[in-house]
Short mmCIF file of C-alpha atoms in Angstrom, two decimals:
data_model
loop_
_atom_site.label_atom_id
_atom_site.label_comp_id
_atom_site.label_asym_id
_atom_site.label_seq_id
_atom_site.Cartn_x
_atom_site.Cartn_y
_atom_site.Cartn_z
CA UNK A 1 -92.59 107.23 -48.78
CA UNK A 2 -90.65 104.26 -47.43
CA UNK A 3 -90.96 105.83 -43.57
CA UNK A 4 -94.13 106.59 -43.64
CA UNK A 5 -94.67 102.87 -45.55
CA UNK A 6 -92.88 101.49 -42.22
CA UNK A 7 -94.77 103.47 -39.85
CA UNK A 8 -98.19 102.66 -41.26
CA UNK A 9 -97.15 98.67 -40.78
CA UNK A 10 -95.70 99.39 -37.09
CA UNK A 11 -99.12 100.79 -36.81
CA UNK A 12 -100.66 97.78 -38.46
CA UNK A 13 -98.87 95.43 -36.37
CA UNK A 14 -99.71 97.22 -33.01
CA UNK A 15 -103.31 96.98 -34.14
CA UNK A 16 -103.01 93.46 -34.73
CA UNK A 17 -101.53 92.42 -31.25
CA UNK A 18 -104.67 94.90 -29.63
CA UNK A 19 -107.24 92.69 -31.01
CA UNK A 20 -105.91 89.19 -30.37
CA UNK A 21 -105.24 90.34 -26.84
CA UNK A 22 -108.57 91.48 -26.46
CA UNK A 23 -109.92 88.23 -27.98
CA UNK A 24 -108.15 86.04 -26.34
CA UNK A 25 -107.99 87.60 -22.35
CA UNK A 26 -106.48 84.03 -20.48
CA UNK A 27 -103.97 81.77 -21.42
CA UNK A 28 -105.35 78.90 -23.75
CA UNK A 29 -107.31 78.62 -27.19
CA UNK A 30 -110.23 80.10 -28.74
CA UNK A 31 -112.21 78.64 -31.83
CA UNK A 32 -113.40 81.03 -33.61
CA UNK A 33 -115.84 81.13 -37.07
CA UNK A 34 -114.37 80.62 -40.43
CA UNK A 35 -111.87 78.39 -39.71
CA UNK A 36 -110.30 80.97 -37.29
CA UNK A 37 -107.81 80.49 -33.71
CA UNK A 38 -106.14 82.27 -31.46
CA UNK A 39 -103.69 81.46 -28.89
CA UNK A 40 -101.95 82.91 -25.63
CA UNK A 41 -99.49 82.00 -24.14
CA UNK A 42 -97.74 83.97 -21.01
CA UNK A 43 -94.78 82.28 -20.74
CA UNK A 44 -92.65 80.04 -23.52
CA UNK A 45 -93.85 76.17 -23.91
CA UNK A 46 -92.88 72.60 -24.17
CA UNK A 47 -92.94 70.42 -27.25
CA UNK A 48 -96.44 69.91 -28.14
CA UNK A 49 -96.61 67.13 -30.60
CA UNK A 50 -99.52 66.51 -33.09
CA UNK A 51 -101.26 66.74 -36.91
CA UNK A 52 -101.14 69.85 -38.89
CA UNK A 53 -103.99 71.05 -41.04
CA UNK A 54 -103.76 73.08 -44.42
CA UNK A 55 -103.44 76.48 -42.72
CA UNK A 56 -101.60 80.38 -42.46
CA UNK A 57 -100.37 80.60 -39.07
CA UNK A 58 -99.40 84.40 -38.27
CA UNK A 59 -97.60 85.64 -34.81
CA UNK A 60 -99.01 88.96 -33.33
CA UNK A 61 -96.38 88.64 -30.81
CA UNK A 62 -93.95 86.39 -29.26
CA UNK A 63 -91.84 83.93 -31.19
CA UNK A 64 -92.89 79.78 -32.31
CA UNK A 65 -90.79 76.39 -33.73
CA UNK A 66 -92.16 74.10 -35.08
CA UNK A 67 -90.67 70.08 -36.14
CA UNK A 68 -91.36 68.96 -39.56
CA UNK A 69 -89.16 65.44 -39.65
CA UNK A 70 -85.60 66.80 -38.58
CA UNK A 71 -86.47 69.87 -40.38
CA UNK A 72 -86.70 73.33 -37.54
CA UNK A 73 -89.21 76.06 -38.52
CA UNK A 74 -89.03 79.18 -36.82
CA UNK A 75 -91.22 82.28 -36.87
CA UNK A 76 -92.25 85.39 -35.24
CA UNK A 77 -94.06 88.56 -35.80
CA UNK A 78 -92.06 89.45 -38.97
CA UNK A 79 -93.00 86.11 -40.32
CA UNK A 80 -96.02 83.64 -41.23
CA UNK A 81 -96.03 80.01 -41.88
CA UNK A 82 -98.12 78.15 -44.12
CA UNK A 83 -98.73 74.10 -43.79
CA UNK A 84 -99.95 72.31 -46.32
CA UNK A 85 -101.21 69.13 -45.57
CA UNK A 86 -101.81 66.88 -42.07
CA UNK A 87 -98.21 65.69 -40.98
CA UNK A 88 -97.01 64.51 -37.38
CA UNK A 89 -95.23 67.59 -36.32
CA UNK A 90 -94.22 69.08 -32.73
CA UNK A 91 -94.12 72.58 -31.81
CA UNK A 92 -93.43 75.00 -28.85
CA UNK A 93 -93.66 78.60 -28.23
CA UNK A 94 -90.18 80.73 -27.67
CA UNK A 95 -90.73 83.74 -26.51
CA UNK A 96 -93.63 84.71 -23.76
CA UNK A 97 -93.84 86.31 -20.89
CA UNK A 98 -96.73 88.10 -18.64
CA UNK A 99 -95.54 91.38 -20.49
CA UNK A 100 -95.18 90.25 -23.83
CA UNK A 101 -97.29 87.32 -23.97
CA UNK A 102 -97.13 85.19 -27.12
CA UNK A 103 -100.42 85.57 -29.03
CA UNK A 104 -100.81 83.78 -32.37
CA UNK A 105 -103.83 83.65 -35.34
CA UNK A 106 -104.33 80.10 -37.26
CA UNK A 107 -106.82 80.74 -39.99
CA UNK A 108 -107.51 77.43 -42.05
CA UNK A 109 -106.95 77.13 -45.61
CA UNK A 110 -110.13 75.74 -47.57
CA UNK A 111 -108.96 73.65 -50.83
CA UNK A 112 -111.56 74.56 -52.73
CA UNK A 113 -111.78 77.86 -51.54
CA UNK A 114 -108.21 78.16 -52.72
CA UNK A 115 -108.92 76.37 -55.91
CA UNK A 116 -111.60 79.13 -56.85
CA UNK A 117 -109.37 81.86 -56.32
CA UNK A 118 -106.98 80.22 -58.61
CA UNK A 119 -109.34 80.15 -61.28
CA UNK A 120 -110.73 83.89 -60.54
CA UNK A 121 -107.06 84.84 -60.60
CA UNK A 122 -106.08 82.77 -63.72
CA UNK A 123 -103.67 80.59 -61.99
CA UNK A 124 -102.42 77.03 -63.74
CA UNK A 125 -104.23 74.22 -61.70
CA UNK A 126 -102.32 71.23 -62.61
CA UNK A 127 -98.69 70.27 -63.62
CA UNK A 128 -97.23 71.73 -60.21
CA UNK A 129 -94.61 69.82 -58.82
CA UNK A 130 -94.37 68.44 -55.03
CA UNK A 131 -92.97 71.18 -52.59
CA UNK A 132 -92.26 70.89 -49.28
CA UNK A 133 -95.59 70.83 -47.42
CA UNK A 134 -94.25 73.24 -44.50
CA UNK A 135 -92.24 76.85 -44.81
CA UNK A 136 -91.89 80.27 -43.43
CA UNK A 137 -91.52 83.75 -45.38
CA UNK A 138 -91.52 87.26 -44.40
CA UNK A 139 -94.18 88.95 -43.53
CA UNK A 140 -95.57 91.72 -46.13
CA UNK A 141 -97.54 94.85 -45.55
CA UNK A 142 -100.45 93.64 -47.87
CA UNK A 143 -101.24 90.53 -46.34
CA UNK A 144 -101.03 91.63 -42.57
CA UNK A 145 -103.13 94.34 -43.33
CA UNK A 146 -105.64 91.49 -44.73
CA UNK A 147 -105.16 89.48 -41.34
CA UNK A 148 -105.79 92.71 -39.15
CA UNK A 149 -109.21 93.33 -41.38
CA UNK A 150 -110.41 89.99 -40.68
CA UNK A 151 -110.04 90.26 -36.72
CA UNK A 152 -111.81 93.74 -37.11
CA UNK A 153 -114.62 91.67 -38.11
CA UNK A 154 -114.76 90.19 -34.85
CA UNK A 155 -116.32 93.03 -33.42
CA UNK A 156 -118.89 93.52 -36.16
CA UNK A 157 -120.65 90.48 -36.13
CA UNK A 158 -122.90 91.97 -38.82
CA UNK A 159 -120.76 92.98 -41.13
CA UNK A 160 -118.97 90.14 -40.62
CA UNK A 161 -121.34 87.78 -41.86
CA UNK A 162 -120.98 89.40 -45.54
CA UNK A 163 -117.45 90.58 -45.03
CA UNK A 164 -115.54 87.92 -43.80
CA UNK A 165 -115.23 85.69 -46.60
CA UNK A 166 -113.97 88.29 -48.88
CA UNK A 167 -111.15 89.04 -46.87
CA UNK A 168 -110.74 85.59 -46.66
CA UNK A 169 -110.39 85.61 -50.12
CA UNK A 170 -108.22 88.59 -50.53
CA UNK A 171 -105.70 86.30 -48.16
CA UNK A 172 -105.65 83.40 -50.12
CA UNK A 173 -105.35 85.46 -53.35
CA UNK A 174 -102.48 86.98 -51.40
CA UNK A 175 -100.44 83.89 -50.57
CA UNK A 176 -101.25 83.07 -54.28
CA UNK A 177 -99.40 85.67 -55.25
CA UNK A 178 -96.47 85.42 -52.35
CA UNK A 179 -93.60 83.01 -51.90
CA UNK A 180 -95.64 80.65 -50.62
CA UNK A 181 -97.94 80.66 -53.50
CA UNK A 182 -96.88 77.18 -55.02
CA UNK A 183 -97.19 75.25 -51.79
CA UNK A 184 -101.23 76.92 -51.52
CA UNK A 185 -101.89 75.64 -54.94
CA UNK A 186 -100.32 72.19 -53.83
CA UNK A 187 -103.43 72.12 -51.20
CA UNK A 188 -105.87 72.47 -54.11
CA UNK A 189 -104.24 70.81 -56.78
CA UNK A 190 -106.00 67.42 -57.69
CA UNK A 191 -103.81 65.86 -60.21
CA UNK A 192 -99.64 65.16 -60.38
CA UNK A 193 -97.10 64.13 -57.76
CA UNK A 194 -98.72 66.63 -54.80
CA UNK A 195 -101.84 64.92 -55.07
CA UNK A 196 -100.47 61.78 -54.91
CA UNK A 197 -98.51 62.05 -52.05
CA UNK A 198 -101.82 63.22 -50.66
CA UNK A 199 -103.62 60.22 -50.82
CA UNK A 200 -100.41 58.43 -49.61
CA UNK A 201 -100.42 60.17 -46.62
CA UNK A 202 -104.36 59.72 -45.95
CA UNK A 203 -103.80 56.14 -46.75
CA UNK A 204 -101.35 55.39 -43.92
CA UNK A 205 -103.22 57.44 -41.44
CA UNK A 206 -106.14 55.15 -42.25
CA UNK A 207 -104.20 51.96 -42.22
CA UNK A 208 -102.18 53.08 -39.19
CA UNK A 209 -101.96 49.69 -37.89
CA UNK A 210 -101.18 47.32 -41.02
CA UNK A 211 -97.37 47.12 -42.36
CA UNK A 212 -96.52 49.63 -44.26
CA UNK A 213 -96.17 48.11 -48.24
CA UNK A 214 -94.26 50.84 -50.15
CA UNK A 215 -94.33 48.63 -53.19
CA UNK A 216 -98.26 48.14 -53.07
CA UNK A 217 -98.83 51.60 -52.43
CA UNK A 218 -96.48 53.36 -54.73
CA UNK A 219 -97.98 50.91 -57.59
CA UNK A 220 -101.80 51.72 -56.71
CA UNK A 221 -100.93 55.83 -57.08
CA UNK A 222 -98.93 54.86 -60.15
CA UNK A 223 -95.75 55.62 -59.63
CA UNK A 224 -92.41 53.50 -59.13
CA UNK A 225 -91.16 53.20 -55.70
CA UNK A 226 -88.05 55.43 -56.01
CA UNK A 227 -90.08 58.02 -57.30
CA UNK A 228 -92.64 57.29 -54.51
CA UNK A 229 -90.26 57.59 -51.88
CA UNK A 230 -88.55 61.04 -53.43
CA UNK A 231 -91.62 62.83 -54.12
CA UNK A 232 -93.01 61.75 -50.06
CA UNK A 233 -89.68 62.84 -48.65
CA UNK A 234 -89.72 66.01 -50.88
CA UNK A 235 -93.17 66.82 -49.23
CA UNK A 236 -92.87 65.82 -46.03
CA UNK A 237 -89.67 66.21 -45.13
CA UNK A 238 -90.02 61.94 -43.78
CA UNK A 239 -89.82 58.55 -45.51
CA UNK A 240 -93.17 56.85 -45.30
CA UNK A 241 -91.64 54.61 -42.92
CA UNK A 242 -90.47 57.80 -40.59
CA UNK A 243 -94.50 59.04 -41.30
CA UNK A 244 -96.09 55.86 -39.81
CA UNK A 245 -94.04 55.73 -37.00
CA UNK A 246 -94.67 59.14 -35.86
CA UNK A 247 -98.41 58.76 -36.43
CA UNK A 248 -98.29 55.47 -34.64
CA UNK A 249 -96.54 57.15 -31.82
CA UNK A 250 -98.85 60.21 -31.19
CA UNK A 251 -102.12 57.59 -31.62
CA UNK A 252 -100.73 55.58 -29.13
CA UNK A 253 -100.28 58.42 -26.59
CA UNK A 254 -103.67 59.21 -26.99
CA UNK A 255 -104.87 55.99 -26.48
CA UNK A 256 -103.37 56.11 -23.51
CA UNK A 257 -104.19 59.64 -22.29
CA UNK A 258 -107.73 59.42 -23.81
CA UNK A 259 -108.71 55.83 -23.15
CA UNK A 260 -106.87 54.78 -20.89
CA UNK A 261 -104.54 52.31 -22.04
CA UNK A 262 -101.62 51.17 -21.07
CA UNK A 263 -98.28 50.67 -22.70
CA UNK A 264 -98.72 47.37 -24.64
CA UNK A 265 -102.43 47.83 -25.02
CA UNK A 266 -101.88 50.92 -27.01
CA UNK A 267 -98.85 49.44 -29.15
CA UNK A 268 -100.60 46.79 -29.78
CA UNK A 269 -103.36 48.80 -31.18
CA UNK A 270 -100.77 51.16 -33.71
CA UNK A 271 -99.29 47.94 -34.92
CA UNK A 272 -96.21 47.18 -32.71
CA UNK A 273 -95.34 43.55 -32.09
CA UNK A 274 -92.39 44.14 -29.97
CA UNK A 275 -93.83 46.12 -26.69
CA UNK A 276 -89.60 46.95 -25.94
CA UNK A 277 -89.41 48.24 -29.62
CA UNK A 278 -92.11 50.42 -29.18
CA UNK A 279 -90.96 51.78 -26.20
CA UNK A 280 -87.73 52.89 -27.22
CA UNK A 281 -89.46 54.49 -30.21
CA UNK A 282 -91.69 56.50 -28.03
CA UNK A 283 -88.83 57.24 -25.45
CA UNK A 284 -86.97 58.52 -28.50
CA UNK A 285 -89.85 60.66 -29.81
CA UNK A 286 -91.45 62.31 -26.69
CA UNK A 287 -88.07 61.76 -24.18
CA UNK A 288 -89.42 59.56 -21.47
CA UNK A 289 -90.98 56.00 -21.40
CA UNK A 290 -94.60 55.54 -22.14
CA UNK A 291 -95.82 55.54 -18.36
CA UNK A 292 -93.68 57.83 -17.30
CA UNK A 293 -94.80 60.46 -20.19
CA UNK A 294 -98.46 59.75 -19.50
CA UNK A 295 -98.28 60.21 -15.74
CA UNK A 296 -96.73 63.60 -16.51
CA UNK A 297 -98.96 64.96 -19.35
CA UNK A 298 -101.85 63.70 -16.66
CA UNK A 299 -100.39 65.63 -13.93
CA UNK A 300 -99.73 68.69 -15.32
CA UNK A 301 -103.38 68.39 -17.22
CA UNK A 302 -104.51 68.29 -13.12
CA UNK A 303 -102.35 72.10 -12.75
CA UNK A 304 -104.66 74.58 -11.47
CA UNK A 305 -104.44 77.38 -14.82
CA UNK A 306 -102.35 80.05 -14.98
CA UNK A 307 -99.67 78.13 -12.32
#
């Protein structure tokens, strides 16, 4: 029972690589419906730094890392990841090559998709407490089976118009159920510490630019600032002041990649008063000085594909 067990997943697995590949024929990323992407990669990649979204990120083939803080994440095709909230993260891709390129499914994680199945399954909906909002487990047979379903559907359009979001469902009732089930209900959850943190975090993304008050926040969610600070830290692996400063960072490197701003222009904008303080935060962040960073990620955005 147990070898045939392994050989039906080997087969699984195999299946699953077939129909990313075939999804996904070039280098890059594809959009897909229902919250669906996939990614190939041919050969390994640099630190790509941005936001997370609530999401199950699954790996077909190849090998990923991925920053939380000073916190590593790695997994591969014997693993999935599951994010629960937006945080400043960087990633890169491990292991890829024109053989064995890297090929990776994101499928987004709907809060109150998530906090339906919780009631359908009978699952508590409050008194959780804050988990990390980031972590990797092993892989089982049930829920890659689910995965490899829903990428069937991408070759049934009709079907998958009615089938799609019940093996949606069947995934998030899965991770319910998984080691990763009490950082899915944190995504839905709309009372207690997770959901506090929550609106934390929205609150300096909105306010990116005003000094951060830990006091004046912690007081408006309730809560004293010790237990502010332990609860953010607990989810997101960063004080609030390490948060800010990594959201100031990336929005500052896309001001100046997307609008074409230059150094103190952009920290200006994220709330830096000290242009040489900025700088050696962003040189300590993304490894080169502001100009010199944006004159490479320009460059290399000017590569011919596939070089």
């Amino acid at each position: 029972m147990h070898r045939r067990e392994t050989e039906r997943v080997r087969h699984v697995r195999r299946e699953l690589v077939e129909h990313v590949a075939r999804a996904v024929r070039e280098d890059g990323a594809v959009d897909l419906p229902g919250g669906l992407r996939l990614r190939r990669a041919s050969s390994p990649t640099e630190p790509d730094h941005g936001v997370s979204s609530p999401a199950l990120c699954v790996v077909a083939q190849g090998a990923k890392e991925v920053w939380l803080g000073d916190e590593l994440y790695r997994y591969d095709a014997d693993h999935y990841l599951v994010t629960a909230a937006a945080l400043p993260i960087a990633s890169r891709i491990t292991e890829a090559s024109e053989e064995r390129p890297y090929l990776g499914v994101v499928l987004d994680l709907d809060p109150a998709l998530i906090g339906s199945v919780m009631v359908e399954a009978g699952h508590a909906v409050s008194g959780e407490r804050a988990v990390r909002a980031f972590d990797v487990s092993p892989l089982d047979g049930g829920l890659l089976d689910a995965v490899v379903r829903l990428l069937r559907l991408l070759e049934e359009p009709e079907e998958a118009r009615f089938l799609r979001p019940l093996v949606v469902r069947e995934i998030v009732f899965r991770l319910l159920r998984g080691d990763q089930g009490a950082r899915l209900r944190q995504i839905a959850i709309r009372d207690g510490h997770a959901h506090r943190i929550a609106r934390a975090m929205e609150r300096l993304r909105e306010d990116l630019a005003r000094p951060l008050r830990v006091e004046e926040i912690a007081r408006e969610l309730g809560m004293s600032t010790s237990s502010f600070h332990h609860h953010f830290k607990a989810v997101t692996a960063m004080s609030p002041l390490q948060f800010q400063k990594r959201l100031r960072l990336q929005e500052a490197r896309r001001l100046m990649l997307g609008e074409g701003l230059d150094a103190a222009g952009a920290a200006r904008r994220v709330g830096y008063r000290d242009p040489s303080h900025f700088s050696r935060d962003y040189r300590r962040l993304f490894g080169e000085p502001p100009a010199r960073d944006v004159e490479r990620l320009r460059e290399a955005a000017m590569e011919p594909a596939g070089l």
